[in-house]
mmCIF file of C-alpha atoms in Angstrom:
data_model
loop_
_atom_site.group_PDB
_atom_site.id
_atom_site.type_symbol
_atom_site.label_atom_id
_atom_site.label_comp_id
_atom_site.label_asym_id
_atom_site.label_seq_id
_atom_site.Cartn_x
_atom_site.Cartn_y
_atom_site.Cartn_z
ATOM 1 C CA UNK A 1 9.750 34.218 5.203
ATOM 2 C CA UNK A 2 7.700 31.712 3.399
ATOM 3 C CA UNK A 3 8.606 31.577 -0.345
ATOM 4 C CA UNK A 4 5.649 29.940 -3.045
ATOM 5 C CA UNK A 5 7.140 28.725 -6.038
ATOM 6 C CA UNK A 6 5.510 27.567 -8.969
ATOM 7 C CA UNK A 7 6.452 26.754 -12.294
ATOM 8 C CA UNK A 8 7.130 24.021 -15.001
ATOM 9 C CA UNK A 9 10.053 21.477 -14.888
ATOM 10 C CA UNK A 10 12.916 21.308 -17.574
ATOM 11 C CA UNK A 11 13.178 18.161 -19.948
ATOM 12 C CA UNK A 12 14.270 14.955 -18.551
ATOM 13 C CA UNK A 13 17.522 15.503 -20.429
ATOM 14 C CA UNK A 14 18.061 18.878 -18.629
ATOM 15 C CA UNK A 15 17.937 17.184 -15.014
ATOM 16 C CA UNK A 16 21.452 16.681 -14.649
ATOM 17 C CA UNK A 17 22.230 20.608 -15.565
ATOM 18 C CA UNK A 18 19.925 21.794 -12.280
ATOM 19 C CA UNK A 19 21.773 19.297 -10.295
ATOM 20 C CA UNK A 20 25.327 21.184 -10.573
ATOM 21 C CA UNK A 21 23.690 24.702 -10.255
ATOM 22 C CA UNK A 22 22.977 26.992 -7.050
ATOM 23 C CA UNK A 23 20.643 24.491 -4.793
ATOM 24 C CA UNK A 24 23.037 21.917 -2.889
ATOM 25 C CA UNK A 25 19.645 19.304 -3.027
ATOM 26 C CA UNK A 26 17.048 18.279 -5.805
ATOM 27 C CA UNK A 27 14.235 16.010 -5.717
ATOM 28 C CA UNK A 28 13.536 14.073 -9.173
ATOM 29 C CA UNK A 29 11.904 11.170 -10.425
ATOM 30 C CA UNK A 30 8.815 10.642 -12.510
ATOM 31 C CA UNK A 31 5.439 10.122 -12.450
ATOM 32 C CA UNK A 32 4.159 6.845 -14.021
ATOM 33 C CA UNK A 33 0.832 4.769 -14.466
ATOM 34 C CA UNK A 34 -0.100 2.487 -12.006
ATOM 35 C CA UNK A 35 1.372 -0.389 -14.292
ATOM 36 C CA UNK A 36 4.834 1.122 -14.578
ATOM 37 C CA UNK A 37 4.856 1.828 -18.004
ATOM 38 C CA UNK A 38 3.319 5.007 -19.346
ATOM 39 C CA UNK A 39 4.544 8.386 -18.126
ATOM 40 C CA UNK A 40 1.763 10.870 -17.033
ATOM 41 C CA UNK A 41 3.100 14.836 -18.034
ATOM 42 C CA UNK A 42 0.912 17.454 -16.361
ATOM 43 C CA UNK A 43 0.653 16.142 -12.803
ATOM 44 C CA UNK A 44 1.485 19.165 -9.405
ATOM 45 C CA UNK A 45 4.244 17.795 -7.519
ATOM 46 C CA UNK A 46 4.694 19.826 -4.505
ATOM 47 C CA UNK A 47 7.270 19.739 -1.591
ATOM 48 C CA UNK A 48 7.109 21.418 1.422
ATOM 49 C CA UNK A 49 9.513 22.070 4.099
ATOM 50 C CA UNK A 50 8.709 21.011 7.645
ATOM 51 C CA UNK A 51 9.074 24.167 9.466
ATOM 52 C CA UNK A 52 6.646 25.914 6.745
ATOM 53 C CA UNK A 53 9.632 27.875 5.401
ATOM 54 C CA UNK A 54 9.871 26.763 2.025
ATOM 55 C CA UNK A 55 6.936 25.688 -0.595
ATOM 56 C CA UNK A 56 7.700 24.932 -4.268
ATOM 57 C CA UNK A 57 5.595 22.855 -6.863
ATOM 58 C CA UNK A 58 6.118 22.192 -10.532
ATOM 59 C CA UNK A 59 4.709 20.179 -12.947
ATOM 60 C CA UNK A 60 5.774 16.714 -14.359
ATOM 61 C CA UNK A 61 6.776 16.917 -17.952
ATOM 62 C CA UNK A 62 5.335 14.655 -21.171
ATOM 63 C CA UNK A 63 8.162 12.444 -20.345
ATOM 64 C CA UNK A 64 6.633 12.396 -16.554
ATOM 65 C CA UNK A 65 9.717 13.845 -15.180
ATOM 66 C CA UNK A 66 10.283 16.239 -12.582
ATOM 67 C CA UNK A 67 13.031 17.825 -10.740
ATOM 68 C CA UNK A 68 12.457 20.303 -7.975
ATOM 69 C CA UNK A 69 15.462 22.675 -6.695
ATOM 70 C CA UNK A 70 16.140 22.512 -2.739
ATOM 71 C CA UNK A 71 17.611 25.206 -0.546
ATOM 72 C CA UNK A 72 21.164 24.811 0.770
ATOM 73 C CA UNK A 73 20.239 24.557 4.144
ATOM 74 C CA UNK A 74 19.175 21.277 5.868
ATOM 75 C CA UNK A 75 15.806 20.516 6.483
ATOM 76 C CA UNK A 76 12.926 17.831 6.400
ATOM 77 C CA UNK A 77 10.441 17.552 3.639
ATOM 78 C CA UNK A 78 7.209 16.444 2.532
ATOM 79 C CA UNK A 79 6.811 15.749 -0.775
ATOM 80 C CA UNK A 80 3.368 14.921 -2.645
ATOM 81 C CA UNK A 81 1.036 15.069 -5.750
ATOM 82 C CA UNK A 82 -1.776 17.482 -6.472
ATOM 83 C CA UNK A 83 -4.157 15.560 -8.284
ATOM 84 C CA UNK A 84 -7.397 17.707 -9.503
ATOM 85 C CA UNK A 85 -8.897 15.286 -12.468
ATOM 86 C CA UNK A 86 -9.638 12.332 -10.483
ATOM 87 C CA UNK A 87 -6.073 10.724 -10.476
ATOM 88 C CA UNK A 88 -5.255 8.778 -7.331
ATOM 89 C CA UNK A 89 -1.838 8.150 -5.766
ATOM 90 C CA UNK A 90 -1.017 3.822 -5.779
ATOM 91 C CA UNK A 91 2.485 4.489 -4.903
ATOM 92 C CA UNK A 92 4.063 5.590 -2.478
ATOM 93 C CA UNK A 93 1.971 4.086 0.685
ATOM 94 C CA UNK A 94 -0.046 7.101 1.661
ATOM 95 C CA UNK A 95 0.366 9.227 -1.022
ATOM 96 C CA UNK A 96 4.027 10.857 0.629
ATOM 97 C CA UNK A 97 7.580 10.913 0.270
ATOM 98 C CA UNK A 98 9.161 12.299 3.610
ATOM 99 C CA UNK A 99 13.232 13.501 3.692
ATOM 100 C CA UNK A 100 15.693 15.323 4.946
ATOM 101 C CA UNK A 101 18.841 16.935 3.237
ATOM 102 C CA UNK A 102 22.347 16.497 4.538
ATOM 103 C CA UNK A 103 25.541 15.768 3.423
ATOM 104 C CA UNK A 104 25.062 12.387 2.510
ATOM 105 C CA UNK A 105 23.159 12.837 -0.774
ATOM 106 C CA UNK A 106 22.815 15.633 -3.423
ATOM 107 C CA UNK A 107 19.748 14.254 -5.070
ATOM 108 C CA UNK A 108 16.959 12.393 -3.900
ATOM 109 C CA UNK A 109 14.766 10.188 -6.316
ATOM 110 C CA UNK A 110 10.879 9.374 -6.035
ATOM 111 C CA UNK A 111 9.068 8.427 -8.344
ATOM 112 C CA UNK A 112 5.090 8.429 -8.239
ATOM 113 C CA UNK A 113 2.505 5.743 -9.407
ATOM 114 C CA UNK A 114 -0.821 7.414 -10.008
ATOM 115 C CA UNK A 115 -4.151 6.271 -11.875
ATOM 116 C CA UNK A 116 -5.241 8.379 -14.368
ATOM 117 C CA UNK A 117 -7.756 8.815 -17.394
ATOM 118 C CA UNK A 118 -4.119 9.385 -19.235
ATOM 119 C CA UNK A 119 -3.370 5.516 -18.266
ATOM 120 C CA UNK A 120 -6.430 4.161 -19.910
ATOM 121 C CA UNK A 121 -9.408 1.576 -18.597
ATOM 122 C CA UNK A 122 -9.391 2.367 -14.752
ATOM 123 C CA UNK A 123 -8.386 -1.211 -12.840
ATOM 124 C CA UNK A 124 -10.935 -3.904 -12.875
ATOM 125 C CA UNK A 125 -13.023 -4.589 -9.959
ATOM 126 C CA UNK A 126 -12.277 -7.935 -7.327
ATOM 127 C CA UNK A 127 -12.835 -9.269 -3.976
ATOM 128 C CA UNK A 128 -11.046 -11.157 -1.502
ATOM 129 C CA UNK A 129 -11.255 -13.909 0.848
ATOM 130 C CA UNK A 130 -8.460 -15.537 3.827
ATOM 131 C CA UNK A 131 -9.311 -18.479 5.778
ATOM 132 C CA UNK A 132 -7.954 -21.439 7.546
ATOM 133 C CA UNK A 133 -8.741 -23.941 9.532
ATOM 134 C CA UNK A 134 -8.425 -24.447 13.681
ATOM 135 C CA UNK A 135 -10.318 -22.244 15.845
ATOM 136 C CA UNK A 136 -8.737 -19.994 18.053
ATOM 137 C CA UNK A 137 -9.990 -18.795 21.594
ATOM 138 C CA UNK A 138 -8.248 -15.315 21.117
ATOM 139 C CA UNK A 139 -10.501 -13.904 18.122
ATOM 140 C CA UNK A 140 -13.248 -16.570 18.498
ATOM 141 C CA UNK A 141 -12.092 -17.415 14.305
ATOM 142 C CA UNK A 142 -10.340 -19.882 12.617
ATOM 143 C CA UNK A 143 -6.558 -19.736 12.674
ATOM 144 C CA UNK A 144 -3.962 -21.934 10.663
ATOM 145 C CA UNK A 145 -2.925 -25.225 12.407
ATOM 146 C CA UNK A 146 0.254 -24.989 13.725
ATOM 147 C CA UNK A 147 3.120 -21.987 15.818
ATOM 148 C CA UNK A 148 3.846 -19.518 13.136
ATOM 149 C CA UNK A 149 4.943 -15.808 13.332
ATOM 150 C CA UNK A 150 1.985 -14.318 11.649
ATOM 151 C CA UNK A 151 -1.990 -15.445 11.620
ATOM 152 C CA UNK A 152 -4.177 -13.445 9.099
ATOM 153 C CA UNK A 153 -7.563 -13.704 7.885
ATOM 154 C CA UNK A 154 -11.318 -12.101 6.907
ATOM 155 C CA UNK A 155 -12.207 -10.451 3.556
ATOM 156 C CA UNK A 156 -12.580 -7.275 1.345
ATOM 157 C CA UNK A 157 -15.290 -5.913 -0.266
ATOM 158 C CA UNK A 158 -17.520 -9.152 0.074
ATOM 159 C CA UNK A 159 -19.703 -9.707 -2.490
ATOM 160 C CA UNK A 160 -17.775 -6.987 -4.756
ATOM 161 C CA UNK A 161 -19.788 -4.382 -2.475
ATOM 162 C CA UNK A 162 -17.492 -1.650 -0.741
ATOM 163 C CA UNK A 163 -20.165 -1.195 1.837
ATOM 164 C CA UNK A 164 -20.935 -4.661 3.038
ATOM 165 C CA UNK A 165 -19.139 -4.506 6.652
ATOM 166 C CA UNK A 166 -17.558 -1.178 5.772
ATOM 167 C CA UNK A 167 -15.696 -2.612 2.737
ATOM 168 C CA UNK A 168 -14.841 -5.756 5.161
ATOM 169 C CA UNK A 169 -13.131 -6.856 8.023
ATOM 170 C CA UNK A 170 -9.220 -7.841 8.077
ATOM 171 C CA UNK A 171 -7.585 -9.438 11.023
ATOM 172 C CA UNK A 172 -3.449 -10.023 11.430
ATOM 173 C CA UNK A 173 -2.280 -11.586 14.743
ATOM 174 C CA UNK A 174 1.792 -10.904 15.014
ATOM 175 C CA UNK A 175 2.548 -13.508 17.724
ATOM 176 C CA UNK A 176 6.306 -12.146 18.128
ATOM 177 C CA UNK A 177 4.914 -8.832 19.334
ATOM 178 C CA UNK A 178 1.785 -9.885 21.191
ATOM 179 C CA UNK A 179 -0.117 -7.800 18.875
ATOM 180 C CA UNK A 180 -3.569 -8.564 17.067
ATOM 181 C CA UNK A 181 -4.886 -5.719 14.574
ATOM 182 C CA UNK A 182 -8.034 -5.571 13.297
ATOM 183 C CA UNK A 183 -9.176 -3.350 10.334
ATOM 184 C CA UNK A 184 -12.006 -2.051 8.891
ATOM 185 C CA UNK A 185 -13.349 0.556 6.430
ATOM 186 C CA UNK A 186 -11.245 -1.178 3.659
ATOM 187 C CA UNK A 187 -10.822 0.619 0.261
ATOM 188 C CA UNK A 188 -9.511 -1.503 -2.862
ATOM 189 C CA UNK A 189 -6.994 0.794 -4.893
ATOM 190 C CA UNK A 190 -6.557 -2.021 -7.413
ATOM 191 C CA UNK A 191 -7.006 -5.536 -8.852
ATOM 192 C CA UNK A 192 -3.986 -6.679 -11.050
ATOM 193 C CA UNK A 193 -1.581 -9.434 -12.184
ATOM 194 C CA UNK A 194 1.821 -10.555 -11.153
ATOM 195 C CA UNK A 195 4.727 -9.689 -13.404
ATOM 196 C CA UNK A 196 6.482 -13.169 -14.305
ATOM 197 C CA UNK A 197 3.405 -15.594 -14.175
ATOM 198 C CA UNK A 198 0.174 -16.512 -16.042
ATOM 199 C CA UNK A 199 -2.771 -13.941 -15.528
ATOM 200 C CA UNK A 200 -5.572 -14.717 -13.755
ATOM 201 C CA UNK A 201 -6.596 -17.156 -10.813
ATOM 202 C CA UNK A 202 -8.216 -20.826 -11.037
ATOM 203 C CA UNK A 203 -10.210 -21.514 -8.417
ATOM 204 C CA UNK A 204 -12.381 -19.436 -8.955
ATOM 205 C CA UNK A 205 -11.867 -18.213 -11.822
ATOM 206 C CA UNK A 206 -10.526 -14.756 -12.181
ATOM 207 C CA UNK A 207 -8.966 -12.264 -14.318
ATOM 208 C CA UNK A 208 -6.284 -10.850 -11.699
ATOM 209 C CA UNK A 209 -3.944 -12.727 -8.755
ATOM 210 C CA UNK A 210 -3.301 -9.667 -7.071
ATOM 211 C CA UNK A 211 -4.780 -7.002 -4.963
ATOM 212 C CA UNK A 212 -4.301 -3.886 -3.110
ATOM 213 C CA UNK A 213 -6.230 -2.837 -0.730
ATOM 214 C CA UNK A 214 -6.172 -0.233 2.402
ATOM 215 C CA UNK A 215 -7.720 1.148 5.674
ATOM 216 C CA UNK A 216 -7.816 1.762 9.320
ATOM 217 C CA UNK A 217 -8.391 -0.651 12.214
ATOM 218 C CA UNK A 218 -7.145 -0.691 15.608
ATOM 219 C CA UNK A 219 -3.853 -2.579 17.130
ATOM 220 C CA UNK A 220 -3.815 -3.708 20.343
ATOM 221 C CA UNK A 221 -1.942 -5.970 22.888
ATOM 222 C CA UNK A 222 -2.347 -9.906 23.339
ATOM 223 C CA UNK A 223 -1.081 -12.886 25.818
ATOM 224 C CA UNK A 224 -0.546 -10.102 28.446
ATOM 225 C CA UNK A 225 1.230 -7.414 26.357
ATOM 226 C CA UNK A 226 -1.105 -4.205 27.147
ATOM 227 C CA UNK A 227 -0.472 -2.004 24.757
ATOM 228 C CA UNK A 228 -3.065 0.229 22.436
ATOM 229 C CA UNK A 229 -1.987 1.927 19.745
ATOM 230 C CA UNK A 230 -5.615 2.940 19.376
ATOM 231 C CA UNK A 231 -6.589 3.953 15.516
ATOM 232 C CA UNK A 232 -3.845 3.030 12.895
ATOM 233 C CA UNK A 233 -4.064 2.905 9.361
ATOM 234 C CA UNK A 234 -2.934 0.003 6.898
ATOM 235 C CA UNK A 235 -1.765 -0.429 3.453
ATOM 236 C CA UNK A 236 -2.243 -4.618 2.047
ATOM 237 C CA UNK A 237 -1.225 -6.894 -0.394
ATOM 238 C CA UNK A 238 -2.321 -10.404 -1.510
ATOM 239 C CA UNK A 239 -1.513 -12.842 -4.523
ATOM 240 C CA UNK A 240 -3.613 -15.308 -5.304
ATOM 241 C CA UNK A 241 -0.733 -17.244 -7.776
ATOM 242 C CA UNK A 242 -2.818 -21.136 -7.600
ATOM 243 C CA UNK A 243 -4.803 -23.548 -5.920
ATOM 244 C CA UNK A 244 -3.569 -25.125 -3.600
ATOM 245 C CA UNK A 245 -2.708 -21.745 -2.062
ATOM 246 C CA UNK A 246 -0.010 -23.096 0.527
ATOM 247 C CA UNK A 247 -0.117 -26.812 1.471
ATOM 248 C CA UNK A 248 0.286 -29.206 -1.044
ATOM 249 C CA UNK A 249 1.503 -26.696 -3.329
ATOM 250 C CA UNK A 250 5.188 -27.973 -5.573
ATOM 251 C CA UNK A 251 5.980 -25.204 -6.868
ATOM 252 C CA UNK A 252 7.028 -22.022 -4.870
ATOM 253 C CA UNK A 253 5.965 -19.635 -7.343
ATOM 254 C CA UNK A 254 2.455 -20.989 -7.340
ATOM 255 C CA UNK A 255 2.021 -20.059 -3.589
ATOM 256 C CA UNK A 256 -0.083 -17.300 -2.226
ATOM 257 C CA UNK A 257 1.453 -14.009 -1.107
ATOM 258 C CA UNK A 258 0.990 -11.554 1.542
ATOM 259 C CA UNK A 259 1.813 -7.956 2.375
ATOM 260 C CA UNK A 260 1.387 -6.079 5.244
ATOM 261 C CA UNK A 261 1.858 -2.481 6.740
ATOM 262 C CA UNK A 262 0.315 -1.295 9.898
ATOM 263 C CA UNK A 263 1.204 2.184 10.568
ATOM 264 C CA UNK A 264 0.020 5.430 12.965
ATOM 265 C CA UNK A 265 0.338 8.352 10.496
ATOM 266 C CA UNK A 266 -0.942 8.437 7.265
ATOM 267 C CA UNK A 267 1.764 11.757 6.743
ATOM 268 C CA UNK A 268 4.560 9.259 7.459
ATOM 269 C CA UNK A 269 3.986 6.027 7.041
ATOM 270 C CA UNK A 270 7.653 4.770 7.349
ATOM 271 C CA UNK A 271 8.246 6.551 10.552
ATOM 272 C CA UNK A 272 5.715 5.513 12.261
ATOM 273 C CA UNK A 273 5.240 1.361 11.429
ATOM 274 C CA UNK A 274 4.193 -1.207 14.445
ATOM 275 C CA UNK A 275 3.364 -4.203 12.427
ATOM 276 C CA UNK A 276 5.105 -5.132 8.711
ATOM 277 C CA UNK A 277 5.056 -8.683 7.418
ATOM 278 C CA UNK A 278 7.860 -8.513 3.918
ATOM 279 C CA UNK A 279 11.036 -9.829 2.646
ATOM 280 C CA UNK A 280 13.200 -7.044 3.190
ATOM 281 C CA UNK A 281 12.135 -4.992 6.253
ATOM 282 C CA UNK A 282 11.397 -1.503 4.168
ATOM 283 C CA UNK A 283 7.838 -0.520 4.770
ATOM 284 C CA UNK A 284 8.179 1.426 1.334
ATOM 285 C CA UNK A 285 8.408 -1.749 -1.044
ATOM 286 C CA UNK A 286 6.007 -4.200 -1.739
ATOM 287 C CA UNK A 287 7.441 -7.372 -1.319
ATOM 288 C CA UNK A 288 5.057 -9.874 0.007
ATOM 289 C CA UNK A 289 6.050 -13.202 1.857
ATOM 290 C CA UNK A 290 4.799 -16.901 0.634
ATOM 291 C CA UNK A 291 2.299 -18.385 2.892
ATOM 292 C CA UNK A 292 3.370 -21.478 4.646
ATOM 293 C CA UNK A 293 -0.534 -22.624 5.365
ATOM 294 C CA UNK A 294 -4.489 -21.329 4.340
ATOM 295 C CA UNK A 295 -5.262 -19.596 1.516
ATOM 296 C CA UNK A 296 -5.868 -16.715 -0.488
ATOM 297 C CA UNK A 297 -9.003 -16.381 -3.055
ATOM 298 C CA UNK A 298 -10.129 -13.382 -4.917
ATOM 299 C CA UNK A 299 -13.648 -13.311 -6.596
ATOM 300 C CA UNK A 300 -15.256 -11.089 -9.576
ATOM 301 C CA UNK A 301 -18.750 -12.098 -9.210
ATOM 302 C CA UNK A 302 -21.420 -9.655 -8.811
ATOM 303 C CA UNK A 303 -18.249 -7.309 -9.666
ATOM 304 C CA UNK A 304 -20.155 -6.242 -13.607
ATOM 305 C CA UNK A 305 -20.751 -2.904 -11.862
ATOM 306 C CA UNK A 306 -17.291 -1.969 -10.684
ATOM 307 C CA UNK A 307 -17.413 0.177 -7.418
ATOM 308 C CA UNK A 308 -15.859 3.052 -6.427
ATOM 309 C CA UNK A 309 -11.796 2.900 -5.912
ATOM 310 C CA UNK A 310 -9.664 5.632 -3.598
ATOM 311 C CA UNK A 311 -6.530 5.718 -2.982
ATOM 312 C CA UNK A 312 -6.947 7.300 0.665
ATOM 313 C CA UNK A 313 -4.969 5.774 2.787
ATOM 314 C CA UNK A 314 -7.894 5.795 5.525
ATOM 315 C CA UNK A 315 -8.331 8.836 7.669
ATOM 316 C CA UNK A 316 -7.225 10.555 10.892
ATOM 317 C CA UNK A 317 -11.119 9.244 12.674
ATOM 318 C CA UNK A 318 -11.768 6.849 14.762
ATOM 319 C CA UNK A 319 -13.293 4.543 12.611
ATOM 320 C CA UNK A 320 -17.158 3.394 13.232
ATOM 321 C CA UNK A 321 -17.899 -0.467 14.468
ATOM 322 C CA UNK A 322 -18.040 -2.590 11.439
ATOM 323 C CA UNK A 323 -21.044 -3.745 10.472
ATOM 324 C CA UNK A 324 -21.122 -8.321 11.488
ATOM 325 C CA UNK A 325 -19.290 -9.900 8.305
ATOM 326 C CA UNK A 326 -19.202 -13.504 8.175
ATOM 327 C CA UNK A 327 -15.504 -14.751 7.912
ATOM 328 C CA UNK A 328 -13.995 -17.436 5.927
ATOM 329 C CA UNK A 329 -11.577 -18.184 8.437
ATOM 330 C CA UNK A 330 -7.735 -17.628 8.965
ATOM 331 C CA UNK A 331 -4.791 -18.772 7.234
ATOM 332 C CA UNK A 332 -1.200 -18.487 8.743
ATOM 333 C CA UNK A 333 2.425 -16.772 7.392
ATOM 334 C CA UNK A 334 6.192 -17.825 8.150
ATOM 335 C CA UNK A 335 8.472 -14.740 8.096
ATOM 336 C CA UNK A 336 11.052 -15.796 5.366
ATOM 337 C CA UNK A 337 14.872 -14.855 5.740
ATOM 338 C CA UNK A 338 17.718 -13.809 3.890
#
């Protein structure tokens, strides 16, 4: 039988009691603003159990901590936020944590990353723009200028509009797969600055070097690989840390950076990745790669009416043929080793 929980959570303190009581499994963490700082208290967490036989929410404490008892039998789990005052999920990608209990582990930590009125001043508002340089007969654009792993390139809300081309057009050729996605209906979740070096961007001249933005598109075969994936969804991330972006560029934490996830289901985004350009291979942390050649630009003008931000990680539709955007061209990415 089904069984609905809901109630508060104990103090953070009091975490460590539940853990040695009658469940065999917890979930904690805490839910944070979106610049890792501030705890939010009074958020839903919910988890639900794959078969539909267990349901239980609570509610994160001032602290923002949580810590939800699990039944001693294994299972798979779904674990999210309900958000009813406008808060949006930044982290994790697509707004869910999925697990399963065993033997392995007693407790399982997630923490959450929302925006909230509770975080103050909502994230300023930015654009973004890729390019390169040598045309390339496969996407009739302009691709970097020599063999690399990864070829990316287009823009995001051009113009600081999120309806000009359906928010824009974003194009990622993985050459090692024989894969070439293309996305559209792009939604910014945020415009912010790197931890570790100066604010801002130079040329132009910006307030932020980073942002986040997400989507659906479609991912499809190349150089005789036929495969279609048909709609996917995707989660980005770009730095804009100097000019020049790549080439030309001394220092290495002056060059551009670039994150990518392309992914089927928005209910597991982990589980179900085709295409993920990072450091470390895990699809749930954000670790983009230096560019090796193009460049990455954001903007803020005609940005003094901020637009509307969601943190949707695109939808389950096929998506509608972008309206023509004029590119900037392509830059290209060298997968980086440990």
């Amino acid at each position: 039988m089904k069984r609905l929980f809901f109630g508060g959570v104990v103090s953070a303190a009091a975490l460590l009691v539940l853990v040695g009581n009658a469940f065999a499994w917890h979930l904690c963490g805490r839910v944070l603003c979106d610049d890792g700082s501030l705890p939010v208290g009074g958020i839903v967490v919910e988890v639900r159990a794959g078969d539909g036989s267990f349901i239980h929410a609570t509610v994160s404490t001032a602290d923002g901590a949580y810590c939800i008892a699990l039944p001693d039998a294994p299972a798979a789990y779904t674990a999210t936020l309900l958000l009813y005052n406008g808060e949006q999920i930044v982290s994790p990608p697509g707004g869910l944590y999925e697990f399963s209990t065993n033997d392995g582990e007693n407790v399982f930590t997630q923490d959450w990353i929302i925006t909230s009125e509770a975080c103050g001043p909502p994230p300023g508002a930015c654009w973004l723009t890729a390019g390169g340089a040598k045309f390339s007969p496969i996407t009739g654009t302009d691709l970097g200028e020599s063999t690399k792993l990864n070829n990316f390139g287009g823009n995001v809300y051009p113009g600081c509009s999120p309806t000009a081309g359906d928010g824009g057009q974003w194009n990622h050729i993985a050459n090692e797969l024989s894969l070439h996605f293309k996305g559209w209906e792009i939604q910014v979740l945020r415009c912010g600055n790197v931890e570790g070096i100066p604010p801002g961007s130079t040329s132009p001249v910006t307030p932020y070097n980073f942002i986040e933005f997400t989507g659906t598109g479609t991912l499809r075969g190349i150089k005789g690989n036929k495969a279609d994936y048909g709609t996917v969804h995707f989660f980005a991330r770009c730095e804009d840390r100097n000019e020049p972006g790549s080439n030309g560029q001394r220092d290495g934490a002056g060059k551009d950076r670039y994150f990518l996830h392309v992914y089927g289901s928005p209910a597991d985004p982990a589980g179900t990745t085709y295409v993920l350009v990072d450091i470390d291979g895990d699809p749930t942390t954000v670790d983009p790669l230096t560019i090796t050649d193009g460049n990455l630009q954001l903007h803020v003008s005609s940005c003094d009416s901020p637009p509307s931000f969601s943190a949707t990680r695109g939808t389950s539709e096929t998506p509608a043929a972008p309206a023509p955007v004029k590119t900037t061209g392509w830059g290209q990415l060298k997968l980086l080793y440990r």
